[in-house]
């Protein structure tokens, strides 16, 4: 019995055909960095939001008889200089860090996308005016803006989201504007305009799907930057007010005991910040490679 001969044309016809979104999705999940990033991020989310349900210890409750205790059965990650449980503080502190990071990136993406699209689709003088505003704001050091807003208002999670988003949307706006200016001159967009397609239809069908990948990649890296910014402000004493736990604030407190060999105060929050940064950057790189049609 002879095997049937398959011509090259038939072989091509038998290959599964995927849409652009399907190809992006397949490339994303086949990337080893995706698996590493997802595993790291899932671990941090479970640690921060599910962990306190199984380890219901008050993170601000001092134990005066157990000050600076190393890890033990009673305190798995030891205690700080006030006798507070480090594991409980690591878990609860991760909530504020992750919430602020993701929320600030989403707000920056939403506002920056709308702003950039309005600028790109407006007439020349309005586009120039809107982008000059962005250029002026970008010329101001972001750290100065963060320190100024943080010193004027009472620190809170909502304020931290607003402060970080207020400086992060500028880059998104410039990116979206550049993408829209490039896309709207393509033949299929001009053809849609010639047959009477409205602005909203062109935005929904032609513009947003074509620049969404670029924005998602930028926002993913923005989440990592926001988490670092929260940790930096807290490390400088300008973040969430004590005794509220957060990774940056706990790391700053640990530096006071660095010469007392209290390693359990430094490594857990530091490694948590490092893991969050690596995981999100892995996902950002995987998204960038998935959307890159040249790969």
CSV table of C-alpha atoms in Angstrom, one decimal, residues 50-276:
chain,number,residue,atom,x,y,z
A,50,UNK,CA,-4.7,35.1,49.4
A,51,UNK,CA,-1.9,34.6,51.9
A,52,UNK,CA,-3.4,36.9,54.6
A,53,UNK,CA,-6.5,34.6,54.5
A,54,UNK,CA,-4.4,31.7,55.6
A,55,UNK,CA,-2.0,33.7,57.8
A,56,UNK,CA,-4.4,36.2,59.6
A,57,UNK,CA,-1.8,38.1,61.6
A,58,UNK,CA,-2.1,41.8,62.3
A,59,UNK,CA,0.8,43.4,60.4
A,60,UNK,CA,0.9,46.4,62.7
A,61,UNK,CA,0.6,44.6,66.0
A,62,UNK,CA,3.9,44.9,68.0
A,63,UNK,CA,5.3,42.1,70.1
A,64,UNK,CA,7.5,43.8,72.6
A,65,UNK,CA,8.9,40.5,73.9
A,66,UNK,CA,9.9,39.4,70.4
A,67,UNK,CA,11.8,42.3,69.0
A,68,UNK,CA,14.2,41.6,66.1
A,69,UNK,CA,13.6,37.9,66.3
A,70,UNK,CA,15.1,35.8,63.5
A,71,UNK,CA,12.8,33.4,61.5
A,72,UNK,CA,11.2,30.8,63.7
A,73,UNK,CA,8.1,28.6,63.9
A,74,UNK,CA,6.2,31.4,65.5
A,75,UNK,CA,7.4,34.1,63.1
A,76,UNK,CA,8.4,32.5,59.8
A,77,UNK,CA,10.1,35.6,58.5
A,78,UNK,CA,11.1,37.0,61.9
A,79,UNK,CA,10.1,40.4,63.4
A,80,UNK,CA,11.2,44.0,63.0
A,81,UNK,CA,12.5,46.5,65.5
A,82,UNK,CA,9.0,46.9,67.0
A,83,UNK,CA,8.2,43.2,67.1
A,84,UNK,CA,5.9,43.2,64.1
A,85,UNK,CA,5.5,40.0,62.1
A,86,UNK,CA,7.5,40.4,58.9
A,87,UNK,CA,5.6,37.8,56.9
A,88,UNK,CA,2.3,39.5,57.6
A,89,UNK,CA,3.8,42.9,56.6
A,90,UNK,CA,5.2,41.4,53.4
A,91,UNK,CA,1.8,40.0,52.4
A,92,UNK,CA,-0.2,43.1,53.2
A,93,UNK,CA,2.5,45.4,51.9
A,94,UNK,CA,2.3,43.7,48.5
A,95,UNK,CA,-1.3,44.6,48.2
A,96,UNK,CA,-0.7,48.4,48.1
A,97,UNK,CA,2.4,48.0,45.8
A,98,UNK,CA,0.6,45.9,43.2
A,99,UNK,CA,-2.7,47.9,43.4
A,100,UNK,CA,-0.9,51.2,42.9
A,101,UNK,CA,1.3,49.8,40.1
A,102,UNK,CA,-1.6,48.3,38.0
A,103,UNK,CA,-4.1,51.1,38.7
A,104,UNK,CA,-1.6,53.9,37.8
A,105,UNK,CA,-0.7,52.1,34.6
A,106,UNK,CA,-4.3,51.6,33.6
A,107,UNK,CA,-5.2,55.3,34.3
A,108,UNK,CA,-2.2,56.5,32.4
A,109,UNK,CA,-3.0,54.2,29.5
A,110,UNK,CA,-6.6,55.4,29.3
A,111,UNK,CA,-5.9,59.1,29.6
A,112,UNK,CA,-2.8,59.0,27.4
A,113,UNK,CA,-4.6,57.0,24.7
A,114,UNK,CA,-7.5,59.5,24.5
A,115,UNK,CA,-5.2,62.5,24.6
A,116,UNK,CA,-2.9,61.1,21.9
A,117,UNK,CA,-5.8,60.2,19.6
A,118,UNK,CA,-7.4,63.6,20.0
A,119,UNK,CA,-4.1,65.3,19.1
A,120,UNK,CA,-3.5,63.1,16.0
A,121,UNK,CA,-7.0,63.4,14.7
A,122,UNK,CA,-7.3,67.2,15.3
A,123,UNK,CA,-6.3,70.0,12.9
A,124,UNK,CA,-2.7,71.1,12.8
A,125,UNK,CA,-2.8,74.0,15.3
A,126,UNK,CA,-4.7,72.1,18.0
A,127,UNK,CA,-2.3,69.1,17.5
A,128,UNK,CA,0.6,71.4,17.9
A,129,UNK,CA,-0.9,73.0,21.0
A,130,UNK,CA,-1.6,69.7,22.7
A,131,UNK,CA,1.8,68.3,22.0
A,132,UNK,CA,3.6,71.5,23.2
A,133,UNK,CA,1.7,71.0,26.5
A,134,UNK,CA,3.1,67.4,26.6
A,135,UNK,CA,6.6,68.7,25.8
A,136,UNK,CA,6.5,71.3,28.6
A,137,UNK,CA,5.3,68.7,31.1
A,138,UNK,CA,8.0,66.3,30.0
A,139,UNK,CA,10.7,68.9,30.5
A,140,UNK,CA,9.8,69.0,34.2
A,141,UNK,CA,11.7,66.3,36.1
A,142,UNK,CA,9.1,63.6,37.1
A,143,UNK,CA,10.7,63.1,40.5
A,144,UNK,CA,10.3,66.8,41.3
A,145,UNK,CA,6.6,66.5,40.4
A,146,UNK,CA,6.2,63.4,42.5
A,147,UNK,CA,7.9,64.9,45.5
A,148,UNK,CA,5.9,68.1,45.2
A,149,UNK,CA,2.5,66.4,45.0
A,150,UNK,CA,3.3,64.0,47.7
A,151,UNK,CA,4.4,66.7,50.1
A,152,UNK,CA,1.3,68.9,49.4
A,153,UNK,CA,-1.4,66.2,49.8
A,154,UNK,CA,-2.0,63.6,52.5
A,155,UNK,CA,-0.5,60.3,51.2
A,156,UNK,CA,-2.9,57.5,50.4
A,157,UNK,CA,-3.3,54.7,47.9
A,158,UNK,CA,-5.6,56.8,45.7
A,159,UNK,CA,-3.2,59.7,45.8
A,160,UNK,CA,-0.3,57.5,44.9
A,161,UNK,CA,-2.2,56.2,41.8
A,162,UNK,CA,-3.0,59.8,40.8
A,163,UNK,CA,0.6,61.0,41.4
A,164,UNK,CA,2.2,58.3,39.3
A,165,UNK,CA,-0.4,58.4,36.6
A,166,UNK,CA,0.0,62.2,36.3
A,167,UNK,CA,3.6,61.7,35.0
A,168,UNK,CA,3.2,58.4,33.2
A,169,UNK,CA,0.5,59.3,30.7
A,170,UNK,CA,2.8,61.7,28.8
A,171,UNK,CA,4.8,59.0,27.2
A,172,UNK,CA,1.7,57.0,26.3
A,173,UNK,CA,0.2,60.1,24.6
A,174,UNK,CA,3.2,60.7,22.4
A,175,UNK,CA,3.3,57.0,21.5
A,176,UNK,CA,-0.4,56.9,20.5
A,177,UNK,CA,-0.2,60.1,18.5
A,178,UNK,CA,2.8,58.8,16.5
A,179,UNK,CA,1.0,55.5,15.8
A,180,UNK,CA,-2.3,57.1,14.8
A,181,UNK,CA,-0.5,59.6,12.5
A,182,UNK,CA,1.2,56.7,10.8
A,183,UNK,CA,-1.9,54.5,10.5
A,184,UNK,CA,-4.3,57.1,9.3
A,185,UNK,CA,-2.3,57.7,6.1
A,186,UNK,CA,-2.4,54.1,5.0
A,187,UNK,CA,-4.5,53.1,2.0
A,188,UNK,CA,-7.2,51.1,3.8
A,189,UNK,CA,-8.0,54.0,6.1
A,190,UNK,CA,-8.1,56.5,3.2
A,191,UNK,CA,-10.4,54.0,1.3
A,192,UNK,CA,-12.7,53.8,4.3
A,193,UNK,CA,-12.8,57.6,4.5
A,194,UNK,CA,-13.6,57.9,0.8
A,195,UNK,CA,-16.7,55.7,1.1
A,196,UNK,CA,-18.0,57.8,4.0
A,197,UNK,CA,-16.9,55.9,7.1
A,198,UNK,CA,-17.2,58.1,10.2
A,199,UNK,CA,-14.5,59.0,12.6
A,200,UNK,CA,-15.8,56.7,15.3
A,201,UNK,CA,-15.9,53.8,12.9
A,202,UNK,CA,-12.4,54.4,11.7
A,203,UNK,CA,-11.1,54.6,15.3
A,204,UNK,CA,-12.9,51.4,16.3
A,205,UNK,CA,-12.1,49.3,13.3
A,206,UNK,CA,-8.8,50.6,11.9
A,207,UNK,CA,-6.9,52.7,14.4
A,208,UNK,CA,-7.3,51.2,17.9
A,209,UNK,CA,-6.7,47.5,16.8
A,210,UNK,CA,-3.5,48.5,15.0
A,211,UNK,CA,-1.9,50.5,17.8
A,212,UNK,CA,-3.3,48.5,20.8
A,213,UNK,CA,-0.4,46.1,20.8
A,214,UNK,CA,2.2,48.9,21.1
A,215,UNK,CA,0.2,50.5,23.9
A,216,UNK,CA,-0.1,47.3,25.8
A,217,UNK,CA,3.6,46.7,25.7
A,218,UNK,CA,4.3,50.2,26.9
A,219,UNK,CA,1.7,49.9,29.7
A,220,UNK,CA,3.2,46.6,30.8
A,221,UNK,CA,6.6,48.2,31.3
A,222,UNK,CA,4.7,51.2,32.9
A,223,UNK,CA,3.4,48.8,35.6
A,224,UNK,CA,7.0,47.8,36.5
A,225,UNK,CA,8.0,51.5,36.6
A,226,UNK,CA,5.0,52.3,38.9
A,227,UNK,CA,5.9,49.6,41.4
A,228,UNK,CA,9.5,50.9,41.5
A,229,UNK,CA,8.2,54.5,41.9
A,230,UNK,CA,6.0,53.4,44.9
A,231,UNK,CA,8.9,51.6,46.5
A,232,UNK,CA,11.2,54.6,45.9
A,233,UNK,CA,8.9,57.1,47.4
A,234,UNK,CA,8.2,54.8,50.4
A,235,UNK,CA,11.9,54.3,50.8
A,236,UNK,CA,12.4,58.0,50.9
A,237,UNK,CA,9.7,58.3,53.5
A,238,UNK,CA,7.2,60.0,51.1
A,239,UNK,CA,5.0,57.1,50.3
A,240,UNK,CA,2.2,55.6,52.3
A,241,UNK,CA,2.4,56.8,55.9
A,242,UNK,CA,3.5,54.3,58.7
A,243,UNK,CA,2.5,52.0,60.2
A,244,UNK,CA,0.9,50.9,56.9
A,245,UNK,CA,3.1,48.1,55.5
A,246,UNK,CA,4.6,48.4,52.0
A,247,UNK,CA,7.7,46.9,50.4
A,248,UNK,CA,9.6,50.2,50.0
A,249,UNK,CA,8.9,51.4,53.5
A,250,UNK,CA,9.8,48.1,55.1
A,251,UNK,CA,13.0,48.1,53.1
A,252,UNK,CA,13.8,51.6,54.3
A,253,UNK,CA,13.2,50.5,57.9
A,254,UNK,CA,15.4,47.5,57.4
A,255,UNK,CA,18.3,49.7,56.5
A,256,UNK,CA,18.4,51.0,60.1
A,257,UNK,CA,19.3,47.4,61.2
A,258,UNK,CA,21.6,46.6,58.4
A,259,UNK,CA,24.7,46.5,60.7
A,260,UNK,CA,22.9,44.3,63.3
A,261,UNK,CA,22.9,41.3,61.0
A,262,UNK,CA,19.1,41.4,60.7
A,263,UNK,CA,19.1,40.0,57.2
A,264,UNK,CA,15.5,38.8,57.4
A,265,UNK,CA,14.3,42.4,57.3
A,266,UNK,CA,16.2,43.2,54.1
A,267,UNK,CA,15.9,40.2,51.8
A,268,UNK,CA,12.1,39.5,51.8
A,269,UNK,CA,10.9,43.0,50.7
A,270,UNK,CA,13.9,43.4,48.4
A,271,UNK,CA,13.3,40.1,46.7
A,272,UNK,CA,9.6,40.8,46.4
A,273,UNK,CA,10.3,44.1,44.5
A,274,UNK,CA,12.9,42.3,42.3
A,275,UNK,CA,10.5,39.4,41.5
A,276,UNK,CA,7.7,41.9,40.6
